[in-house]
Amino acid sequence: MFLALKEMRRAKGRFGLLIAAIGMLVFLILFQQSLQNGLLTSFVGAIRNQSAPVLVYSVDGQRVIQGSIITPDLEAEVRADGAVGAVGRIGQGTFTVSAGGEAADATVLGYEDRALGAPTALTEGRYPDVAGEAVGSDADADDGFGIGDTVLVQPGGLAITIVGLARDVQLNAGPTLFVPYETYVSAVRSVNPDAGQPLPNVLAVQPADGRSADDAVASINSRSDELDALTRDDAADETPGVAQVRQSFTIIFLLYGLVVPCVTGLFFLIITFQKSGALTLLRAIGAPAERLVGSLLFQAVLIVVAGYAIGLALYTPVSQQRLGGIPLRFETGAVLFWAVALLVLGVGSSLIAARRVLAIDPIEATRGGANR
Amino acid sequence: MNASASSSATPALHMVGVRKVYRVGDEEVVALDHADLTVAADEIVALVGPSGSGKTTLCSIAGGILSATAGSVVVGGEEISGYNDRQLTTFRQNQVGFVFQTVNLVPFLTARENLLVVDEMGRREGKPARARADRLLEELGLADRAQNLPGQLSGGQKQRVAIGRSLMNEPGLVLFDEPTSALDTELGAHVMELIRTEMKARGTSAIVVTHDERITEYCDRTVRITDGVLEA
Ligand SMILES: Nc1ncnc2c1ncn2[C@@H]1O[C@H](COP(=O)(O)OP(=O)(O)OP(=O)(O)O)[C@@H](O)[C@H]1O
Ligand SMILES: [Mg+2]
């Protein structure tokens, strides 16, 4: 690709600028991907990565765990359902705790059975064996929520010791502790001695043998207008705010997805106009139009690849960081998706310029032109 | 190739009854009418005529850039009048050389690359083409300018690069459209001398379009054209 490379070498500035611009856009796209996923995970990771396949809320809870209350009647309804296997209670509260000597807000989630609401997997340590132990969110391990750390629920001073850590299990973007149900009850009482026996917020459900999670959901929801059963992933996705966050980011991604082909398409259109004298000359001396188009597309591919490499180089270190408490992650899927998408969009947009090249009439070379 | 052998060889160009009509809106402009022209192998023909007389049109048809409305065009034994765009492209790539009236060089390629691009866009011979480019630059007195961009060359140097470019594909016929019009008399004479030397050394035929009677001295024969009609 003699022509393509020579031209780029002689116009390093303008091609460099385009590559840099694409690099910046790639960086922003990938960064926002990490931000979106980090944001959503920190909001609903505890729901997505807990062990119960089905969660049952009360309808008035509007799909917020803390807003939902399961009365004994509703609980009896769920337990009576034929599509339902094991059922466990989940209670959730937000407490002020002192961790590492500092006050912090922490979410405490109480579960009755490890298979009904505890984190599915641990990155370190073990599950609680006795009351007063907890699995913490690993994103907060360095803030006084690490293994062996003891936090005190205030006021009242109930001690909870962290014995295990799990990844991506925050709720509401803050430190999250998964504790045995009785520890949750103790926490409620330590803050408010008059609380009595708090009602569970949601029920964690395993489908009956041979029944799917969807079966159980449909069956529970048809029993009562006051019950709102959701599969694990639906419960996470339907949490108020999640859809809006997704939608906002989708719009941002769409805009970026448009800007990249607009920038590359316009760039190649402009330089094709600018060098139309040279292209006409080349056509006149026998250069096949396809070879000139090939040269153009080669440049487009090269520019997208180079821009992507720069964007990726900027993104990689940033993706290891935390942003205001939100842990970012290197999103391999997004990196691959955008690589393909931007290549297709970038090269596709340069086809407009390619059409210009194909439309060149070599006879123009014989006429007086401005591009001497 | 020597002169006696070439005179009996296939003519470089043989045009019979060539007509070219441009359509501008509802009007027809006859740019060339009943043109008969034969250029022998090894012959340099001067094509002289006033502005708008059809000189560029004739060269474009002979070079396969433009299709004639009627008539037969045979270049180096190859009948091109029925060719489609793709066939004409291949024909231009291999059989003819051009020096145009205006744009002649790719501005972002050096003098040497402007020669090499002919090979890159054409036969892709590689090494022999590079050797040929270097020899042409040497012959045209441009060896020390090989790495310069067109913007760093004088008018005469640019024109010499264009001549080298036109010879890169080893054509049988080269079409020069006013090769000296942008040069002063002395430079023009020098360039014409170069053209003659290069053509004769290769046994290559040429049509040299010009307004300037003095240029015809460097040609073997002069053909005049007025209002699209040739006169011997
Ligand atoms: N594309 C075109 N459409 C319409 N008319 C054209 C076109 N190209 C050339 N002509 C007309 O054909 C005639 C011959 O033009 P041509 O360019 O061959 O003249 P020329 O002898 O090369 O002139 P000059 O010495 O000014 O270069 C002119 O009358 C010109 O206006
Ligand atoms: Mg002309």
XYZ file of C-alpha atoms and ligand atoms in Angstrom:
636
model
C 0.000 0.000 0.000
C 2.628 2.363 -1.316
C 0.340 5.319 -1.983
C -1.566 5.072 1.313
C 1.549 4.942 3.462
C 3.464 7.609 1.533
C 0.547 9.979 1.834
C 0.242 9.385 5.566
C 3.951 9.929 5.989
C 3.805 13.251 4.152
C 0.745 14.413 6.107
C 1.653 13.179 9.566
C -0.029 16.132 11.233
C -3.515 15.691 9.918
C -3.510 11.901 10.105
C -1.992 12.101 13.578
C -4.739 14.449 14.685
C -7.409 12.111 13.416
C -5.794 9.149 15.138
C -5.561 11.140 18.364
C -9.205 12.197 18.091
C -10.323 8.611 17.561
C -8.077 7.516 20.413
C -9.770 10.004 22.733
C -13.220 8.850 21.659
C -12.283 5.211 22.150
C -10.956 6.017 25.588
C -14.146 7.846 26.527
C -16.353 5.050 25.222
C -14.476 2.322 27.061
C -14.158 4.398 30.203
C -17.896 5.007 30.249
C -18.512 1.321 29.700
C -16.493 0.589 32.810
C -18.240 3.388 34.622
C -21.696 2.114 33.686
C -20.921 -1.440 34.704
C -19.149 -0.331 37.875
C -22.040 1.929 38.778
C -24.679 -0.751 38.222
C -22.644 -3.403 39.990
C -22.176 -1.195 43.010
C -25.900 -0.541 43.107
C -27.305 -4.025 42.572
C -24.311 -6.404 42.656
C -25.594 -7.808 45.953
C -28.797 -8.913 44.216
C -27.163 -10.240 41.056
C -24.478 -12.190 42.882
C -26.488 -13.741 45.701
C -27.465 -17.391 45.644
C -31.286 -17.409 45.504
C -32.645 -17.817 41.955
C -35.911 -16.071 42.832
C -36.640 -13.118 45.124
C -40.134 -12.291 46.310
C -40.963 -8.687 47.209
C -44.158 -7.150 48.441
C -45.782 -5.099 45.715
C -45.694 -1.888 47.785
C -41.939 -2.307 48.121
C -41.618 -1.236 44.487
C -38.711 -3.586 43.989
C -36.540 -2.018 46.617
C -35.494 -4.582 49.221
C -35.610 -2.177 52.116
C -39.046 -0.885 51.092
C -40.568 -4.338 50.828
C -42.141 -6.054 53.854
C -43.289 -9.664 53.852
C -46.093 -10.205 56.333
C -46.654 -13.694 57.795
C -49.710 -14.104 55.524
C -47.693 -13.380 52.413
C -44.926 -15.668 53.600
C -47.441 -18.471 54.099
C -48.743 -17.922 50.550
C -45.255 -18.321 49.127
C -44.470 -21.411 51.166
C -47.730 -23.003 50.034
C -46.881 -22.607 46.371
C -46.244 -25.899 44.548
C -43.610 -24.397 42.296
C -41.600 -23.251 45.298
C -38.940 -25.366 46.998
C -36.868 -23.982 49.858
C -37.723 -20.519 51.164
C -35.508 -18.272 53.255
C -35.993 -14.839 54.769
C -33.875 -11.868 53.861
C -33.742 -8.754 55.959
C -31.917 -5.603 55.008
C -31.058 -2.454 56.841
C -28.716 0.476 56.458
C -26.720 1.153 59.588
C -24.119 3.553 60.762
C -21.104 1.517 61.748
C -17.685 2.375 62.992
C -15.130 0.630 60.866
C -11.396 1.138 61.313
C -12.169 3.891 63.775
C -14.313 5.859 61.345
C -18.049 6.120 60.979
C -19.511 4.746 57.763
C -22.881 3.758 56.394
C -23.132 0.058 55.746
C -25.823 -2.149 54.336
C -26.457 -5.297 56.340
C -28.198 -8.179 54.612
C -29.383 -11.069 56.767
C -30.008 -14.455 55.173
C -31.212 -17.700 56.736
C -29.540 -20.166 54.437
C -26.337 -19.884 52.462
C -28.184 -21.124 49.365
C -30.897 -18.510 49.879
C -29.291 -15.108 49.774
C -25.584 -15.354 50.630
C -22.993 -14.350 47.997
C -22.587 -17.156 45.459
C -18.824 -17.176 45.721
C -16.105 -15.792 47.958
C -12.843 -14.314 46.813
C -11.264 -14.865 50.188
C -12.026 -16.302 53.633
C -15.111 -18.293 54.554
C -18.829 -17.990 55.119
C -20.043 -17.090 58.639
C -20.287 -20.047 61.014
C -21.749 -18.277 63.992
C -23.730 -15.160 64.815
C -21.718 -11.955 64.599
C -19.743 -12.998 61.527
C -20.123 -11.574 58.056
C -19.068 -11.754 54.432
C -18.087 -8.296 53.257
C -17.835 -6.633 49.857
C -14.220 -6.807 48.726
C -14.345 -3.290 47.280
C -14.466 -1.988 50.861
C -11.876 -4.323 52.364
C -9.328 -1.511 52.687
C -11.769 0.777 54.473
C -12.028 -1.262 57.632
C -14.151 -4.032 56.106
C -11.332 -6.522 55.485
C -11.064 -10.050 56.750
C -10.512 -10.055 60.537
C -11.853 -6.529 60.899
C -14.649 -5.966 63.377
C -17.177 -3.218 62.818
C -19.502 -1.862 65.470
C -23.112 -1.066 64.665
C -23.994 2.327 66.139
C -25.598 3.161 68.429
C -25.572 0.051 70.525
C -22.173 -1.273 69.580
C -23.106 -4.685 68.162
C -19.878 -6.227 66.882
C -19.734 -7.888 63.451
C -16.500 -9.562 62.389
C -15.723 -10.039 58.716
C -14.602 -13.582 57.933
C -15.008 -13.673 54.162
C -15.003 -11.373 51.142
C -16.991 -11.528 47.919
C -16.616 -9.555 44.717
C -19.322 -7.324 43.246
C -21.745 -7.695 46.134
C -22.372 -4.097 47.106
C -25.864 -2.735 47.520
C -26.461 1.003 47.134
C -22.801 1.658 46.357
C -21.563 1.257 49.902
C -19.977 -1.326 52.193
C -22.253 -4.367 52.359
C -22.251 -7.126 54.966
C -23.958 -10.495 54.501
C -24.772 -11.872 57.931
C -26.781 -14.734 59.402
C -30.403 -13.691 59.844
C -30.203 -13.547 63.634
C -27.250 -11.180 63.417
C -29.376 -8.921 61.232
C -32.155 -9.034 63.826
C -29.628 -8.249 66.578
C -28.385 -5.276 64.581
C -31.913 -3.907 64.247
C -32.493 -4.360 67.953
C -29.165 -2.886 69.004
C -30.130 0.329 67.264
C -33.767 0.239 68.355
C -34.301 -1.914 71.450
C -38.083 -1.664 70.965
C -38.044 -3.149 67.477
C -39.242 -6.560 68.556
C -39.032 -9.208 65.803
C -38.607 -7.330 62.493
C -40.461 -8.697 59.490
C -38.354 -10.007 56.604
C -38.012 -7.646 53.638
C -37.959 -10.209 50.883
C -38.081 -13.969 50.585
C -35.362 -15.930 48.848
C -36.788 -18.850 46.933
C -35.430 -21.997 45.304
C -37.833 -23.447 42.742
C -39.268 -26.868 43.583
C -37.527 -29.886 42.077
C -38.130 -30.015 38.355
C -39.471 -26.443 38.200
C -37.622 -23.514 36.702
C -37.118 -20.111 38.273
C -39.513 -18.668 35.695
C -42.140 -21.237 36.716
C -41.801 -20.276 40.341
C -42.020 -16.571 39.500
C -45.164 -17.035 37.394
C -46.779 -19.268 39.964
C -46.125 -16.922 42.900
C -47.276 -13.861 41.005
C -50.538 -15.541 39.991
C -51.336 -16.402 43.633
C -51.460 -12.923 45.041
C -51.697 -9.336 43.902
C -49.515 -8.330 46.801
C -46.531 -10.491 45.916
C -43.929 -9.498 43.363
C -41.637 -12.400 42.483
C -38.654 -11.805 40.231
C -35.768 -13.907 39.000
C -32.380 -12.888 40.326
C -31.348 -11.010 37.164
C -34.736 -9.350 36.789
C -34.626 -8.263 40.409
C -31.293 -6.588 39.736
C -32.354 -5.025 36.432
C -35.729 -3.852 37.716
C -34.324 -2.120 40.739
C -35.458 1.506 40.445
C -32.791 3.578 38.712
C -31.001 0.749 36.924
C -32.974 1.078 33.706
C -32.539 4.859 33.727
C -28.793 4.570 34.207
C -28.620 2.079 31.347
C -30.712 4.289 29.133
C -28.583 7.356 29.779
C -25.428 5.456 28.986
C -26.977 3.921 25.888
C -27.671 7.412 24.573
C -24.093 8.431 25.296
C -22.815 5.334 23.499
C -25.055 5.991 20.525
C -23.705 9.517 20.272
C -20.123 8.318 20.384
C -21.001 5.581 17.961
C -22.147 8.324 15.595
C -19.295 10.738 16.188
C -16.586 8.251 15.226
C -17.938 7.487 11.739
C -18.840 11.150 11.242
C -15.298 12.243 12.037
C -13.616 9.575 9.917
C -16.134 9.850 7.091
C -15.804 13.606 6.906
C -12.036 13.461 7.168
C -11.690 11.092 4.254
C -14.229 12.995 2.236
C -12.282 16.211 2.749
C -8.887 14.751 1.933
C -10.365 12.991 -1.088
C -11.642 16.356 -2.325
C -8.314 17.976 -1.578
C -6.332 15.432 -3.525
C -8.848 14.934 -6.301
C -6.308 16.415 -8.725
C -3.801 13.721 -7.849
C -6.420 10.978 -7.925
C -7.620 12.121 -11.337
C -4.060 12.124 -12.609
C -3.528 8.598 -11.320
C -6.739 7.397 -12.948
C -5.647 9.044 -16.201
C -2.306 7.244 -16.244
C -4.010 3.907 -15.785
C -4.479 3.362 -12.056
C -7.545 1.162 -11.597
C -10.195 2.883 -9.469
C -10.360 -0.167 -7.182
C -6.728 0.194 -6.295
C -7.241 3.816 -5.284
C -10.263 2.808 -3.230
C -8.239 -0.003 -1.679
C -5.615 2.524 -0.666
C -8.280 4.713 0.950
C -9.844 1.822 2.882
C -6.412 0.685 3.973
C -5.858 4.141 5.467
C -9.243 4.003 7.173
C -8.454 0.636 8.746
C -5.016 1.800 9.794
C -6.408 4.924 11.416
C -9.134 3.119 13.328
C -6.679 0.467 14.498
C -4.102 3.048 15.565
C -6.768 5.200 17.245
C -8.118 2.155 19.023
C -4.669 1.173 20.223
C -4.175 4.646 21.698
C -7.609 4.619 23.311
C -6.935 1.198 24.769
C -3.540 2.284 26.071
C -5.192 5.175 27.907
C -8.091 3.042 29.106
C -6.149 0.094 30.484
C -4.527 1.861 33.460
C -7.658 3.885 34.191
C -9.820 0.751 34.196
C -7.852 -0.552 37.197
C -8.804 2.460 39.297
C -11.666 3.295 41.590
C -13.734 6.308 40.791
C -15.376 7.856 43.848
C -15.816 4.490 45.492
C -16.963 2.787 42.308
C -14.547 0.052 41.359
C -13.885 0.100 37.612
C -12.981 -2.982 35.690
C -11.312 -3.728 32.356
C -14.333 -4.666 30.262
C -12.974 -7.216 27.798
C -16.363 -7.730 26.187
C -16.812 -4.017 25.576
C -13.255 -3.719 24.246
C -13.918 -6.424 21.674
C -17.385 -5.166 20.814
C -16.241 -1.596 20.223
C -13.171 -2.713 18.279
C -15.385 -4.474 15.774
C -18.093 -1.809 15.828
C -15.704 1.103 15.274
C -13.835 -0.731 12.542
C -17.093 -1.373 10.729
C -18.370 2.173 11.321
C -15.070 3.860 10.496
C -14.442 1.907 7.330
C -18.114 2.072 6.405
C -18.123 5.843 6.677
C -15.075 6.127 4.429
C -17.086 4.399 1.714
C -18.663 7.774 0.987
C -15.220 9.031 0.033
C -14.659 5.790 -1.870
C -17.712 6.554 -3.965
C -16.166 9.898 -4.829
C -13.017 8.120 -5.949
C -15.014 5.718 -8.100
C -16.844 8.634 -9.681
C -13.633 10.349 -10.847
C -13.510 10.787 -14.606
C -9.899 10.603 -15.816
C -10.705 13.061 -18.601
C -10.541 15.811 -15.974
C -6.773 15.348 -15.968
C -6.593 16.751 -19.494
C -8.379 19.948 -18.570
C -7.095 23.026 -16.825
C -7.296 22.467 -13.105
C -6.561 24.439 -9.995
C -4.261 21.748 -8.606
C -1.211 22.253 -10.607
C 15.164 -0.589 -32.271
C 16.665 1.245 -35.246
C 15.035 3.629 -37.679
C 14.919 1.348 -40.689
C 13.242 -1.428 -38.770
C 10.697 0.831 -37.154
C 9.533 2.507 -40.337
C 8.163 -0.785 -41.590
C 6.698 -1.697 -38.191
C 3.103 -1.209 -37.026
C 2.291 2.499 -36.739
C 2.167 3.828 -33.191
C -1.175 5.447 -33.916
C -3.663 4.984 -36.691
C -6.848 7.070 -36.518
C -9.467 6.888 -39.236
C -12.592 9.017 -39.481
C -12.541 9.934 -35.817
C -15.284 12.255 -34.670
C -15.952 13.623 -31.219
C -19.110 15.425 -30.289
C -19.595 16.923 -26.824
C -23.123 17.390 -25.697
C -23.663 20.551 -23.660
C -27.320 20.733 -22.687
C -29.222 20.590 -25.970
C -26.304 21.777 -28.005
C -23.659 19.685 -29.672
C -20.051 20.803 -29.895
C -18.084 19.044 -32.588
C -14.566 19.028 -31.141
C -13.092 16.695 -33.752
C -14.391 15.780 -37.175
C -13.256 13.208 -39.730
C -9.838 13.058 -38.211
C -7.388 10.768 -39.990
C -3.926 10.585 -38.486
C -1.157 8.059 -38.624
C 1.939 8.345 -36.461
C 4.680 5.971 -37.489
C 6.653 4.060 -34.918
C 9.597 6.201 -33.845
C 7.963 9.369 -35.224
C 7.490 12.631 -33.325
C 4.533 14.622 -34.608
C 3.815 18.225 -33.651
C 0.126 19.028 -33.335
C -0.378 22.751 -33.777
C -3.587 24.717 -33.609
C -5.326 27.614 -31.935
C -6.995 27.339 -28.566
C -10.156 25.249 -28.630
C -9.271 23.635 -31.929
C -9.445 20.092 -30.534
C -5.805 19.263 -29.743
C -6.433 17.970 -26.236
C -9.484 16.099 -27.460
C -7.420 14.313 -30.107
C -4.718 13.360 -27.625
C -7.298 12.146 -25.111
C -8.846 9.881 -27.705
C -5.482 8.566 -28.876
C -4.544 7.912 -25.251
C -7.730 6.092 -24.334
C -8.914 8.678 -21.818
C -11.831 9.666 -23.981
C -13.942 7.547 -26.312
C -14.557 8.776 -29.826
C -18.125 9.288 -30.969
C -17.276 7.597 -34.261
C -14.264 6.267 -36.126
C -11.463 3.816 -35.559
C -8.502 4.283 -33.203
C -5.672 1.785 -33.379
C -2.737 2.257 -31.014
C 0.294 0.024 -31.498
C -1.885 -2.412 -33.458
C -4.577 -2.450 -30.758
C -8.065 -1.304 -31.778
C -9.372 0.620 -28.778
C -12.495 2.308 -30.129
C -14.831 -0.319 -28.669
C -13.152 -0.553 -25.276
C -15.042 -0.175 -22.027
C -13.716 1.806 -19.060
C -11.886 -1.120 -17.543
C -10.194 -2.048 -20.808
C -9.229 1.571 -21.376
C -7.683 1.742 -17.901
C -5.526 -1.298 -18.627
C -4.653 0.148 -22.020
C -3.500 3.440 -20.496
C -1.599 1.583 -17.835
C 0.458 -0.325 -20.395
C 0.480 1.248 -23.839
C 0.674 5.043 -23.616
C 2.415 7.778 -21.707
C 0.968 11.186 -20.864
C 2.267 14.606 -20.056
C -0.785 16.723 -19.324
C -1.415 20.386 -19.800
C -1.929 21.053 -16.088
C -1.716 18.538 -13.232
C 1.160 16.142 -13.744
C 2.558 15.158 -10.386
C 1.155 13.753 -7.181
C 2.016 16.482 -4.649
C 2.649 14.150 -1.712
C 5.066 11.913 -3.605
C 8.729 12.711 -4.256
C 10.090 12.947 -7.790
C 11.240 9.335 -7.647
C 7.958 8.156 -6.127
C 6.034 9.965 -8.854
C 7.792 7.639 -11.279
C 7.400 4.549 -9.099
C 3.697 5.105 -8.596
C 3.190 4.161 -12.254
C 4.509 0.710 -11.458
C 2.695 0.508 -8.119
C -0.630 1.308 -9.739
C 0.129 -0.808 -12.745
C 2.258 -3.855 -13.398
C 4.014 -4.016 -10.028
C 7.336 -5.195 -11.351
C 9.211 -3.905 -8.321
C 12.965 -4.042 -8.756
C 13.207 -3.532 -12.537
C 10.824 -0.596 -12.213
C 12.992 0.969 -9.518
C 16.042 0.559 -11.740
C 14.157 2.142 -14.630
C 13.050 5.074 -12.479
C 16.600 5.736 -11.342
C 17.905 5.566 -14.905
C 15.221 7.964 -16.145
C 15.924 10.438 -13.335
C 19.605 10.228 -14.205
C 18.963 10.814 -17.913
C 16.657 13.735 -17.161
C 19.269 15.320 -14.916
C 17.158 14.818 -11.803
C 19.279 12.336 -9.868
C 19.943 14.882 -7.124
C 16.273 15.876 -6.999
C 14.880 12.357 -6.642
C 13.858 12.823 -3.021
C 12.266 16.242 -3.503
C 8.533 16.789 -3.407
C 6.979 18.576 -6.413
C 6.570 21.685 -4.295
C 10.357 21.859 -3.967
C 10.973 21.655 -7.722
C 11.115 24.375 -10.367
C 8.699 24.379 -13.297
C 11.282 22.888 -15.634
C 12.225 20.197 -13.138
C 8.587 19.301 -12.619
C 8.115 18.976 -16.334
C 11.152 16.685 -16.554
C 9.729 14.510 -13.774
C 6.482 14.333 -15.743
C 8.416 13.206 -18.821
C 10.090 10.501 -16.768
C 6.719 9.476 -15.386
C 5.276 9.199 -18.898
C 8.048 6.790 -19.896
C 7.867 4.529 -16.827
C 5.485 2.027 -18.407
C 7.662 1.817 -21.540
C 4.891 3.024 -23.849
C 4.899 2.911 -27.649
C 3.314 6.350 -27.828
C 3.626 9.364 -25.550
C 1.172 12.257 -25.699
C 2.584 15.633 -24.680
C -0.085 18.302 -24.192
C 1.725 21.648 -24.309
C 4.762 20.408 -22.379
C 6.535 23.757 -22.548
C 3.698 26.240 -22.183
C 4.595 27.025 -18.575
C 8.304 27.413 -19.299
C 10.323 30.275 -20.726
C 11.769 29.929 -24.215
C 15.166 28.695 -23.157
C 13.823 26.127 -20.702
C 11.188 25.090 -23.233
C 13.882 24.416 -25.806
C 15.850 22.414 -23.300
C 12.826 20.313 -22.359
C 12.006 19.697 -26.047
C 15.569 18.579 -26.632
C 15.225 16.156 -23.759
C 11.938 14.866 -25.113
C 13.466 14.285 -28.512
C 16.494 12.528 -27.063
C 14.414 10.282 -24.827
C 11.969 9.371 -27.601
C 14.617 8.659 -30.190
C 16.711 6.629 -27.740
C 13.758 4.357 -27.139
C 12.168 4.341 -30.554
C 9.053 5.735 -28.929
C 6.569 7.806 -30.928
C 5.110 11.029 -29.659
C 2.519 13.661 -30.371
C 3.570 17.042 -29.056
C 0.756 19.568 -28.796
C 1.863 23.190 -29.005
C 0.949 26.728 -29.896
C 4.556 27.576 -30.458
C 5.989 27.215 -33.964
C 9.558 27.019 -32.610
C 8.712 23.791 -30.845
C 7.893 22.120 -34.146
C 11.595 22.192 -35.019
C 12.155 19.374 -32.568
C 9.523 17.219 -34.257
C 9.714 15.082 -37.397
C 6.472 16.378 -38.841
C 3.816 18.986 -38.124
C 0.078 18.445 -38.292
C -2.269 21.419 -38.064
C -5.743 21.444 -36.613
C -8.409 24.134 -36.903
C -11.925 23.851 -35.504
C -11.601 20.112 -35.078
C -10.358 19.464 -38.598
C -6.857 18.190 -39.339
C -4.821 19.365 -42.294
C -1.674 17.683 -43.371
N -16.231 18.294 -21.760
C -16.521 19.154 -22.745
N -17.788 19.526 -22.934
C -18.113 20.361 -23.920
N -17.246 20.893 -24.771
C -15.947 20.565 -24.629
C -15.518 19.677 -23.598
N -14.183 19.531 -23.695
C -13.801 20.292 -24.739
N -14.858 20.897 -25.292
C -14.836 21.777 -26.464
O -14.213 21.092 -27.502
C -13.379 21.963 -28.247
C -11.981 21.409 -28.274
O -11.422 21.462 -26.976
P -9.917 21.034 -26.659
O -9.736 21.073 -25.207
O -9.640 19.780 -27.358
O -9.103 22.238 -27.341
P -7.539 22.527 -27.326
O -7.126 22.626 -28.750
O -6.831 21.568 -26.487
O -7.482 23.968 -26.675
P -6.325 24.637 -25.782
O -5.219 25.002 -26.689
O -6.986 25.821 -25.196
O -5.949 23.640 -24.758
C -13.509 23.326 -27.609
O -14.454 24.076 -28.301
C -13.992 23.004 -26.228
O -14.789 24.054 -25.725
Mg -5.746 21.653 -24.710
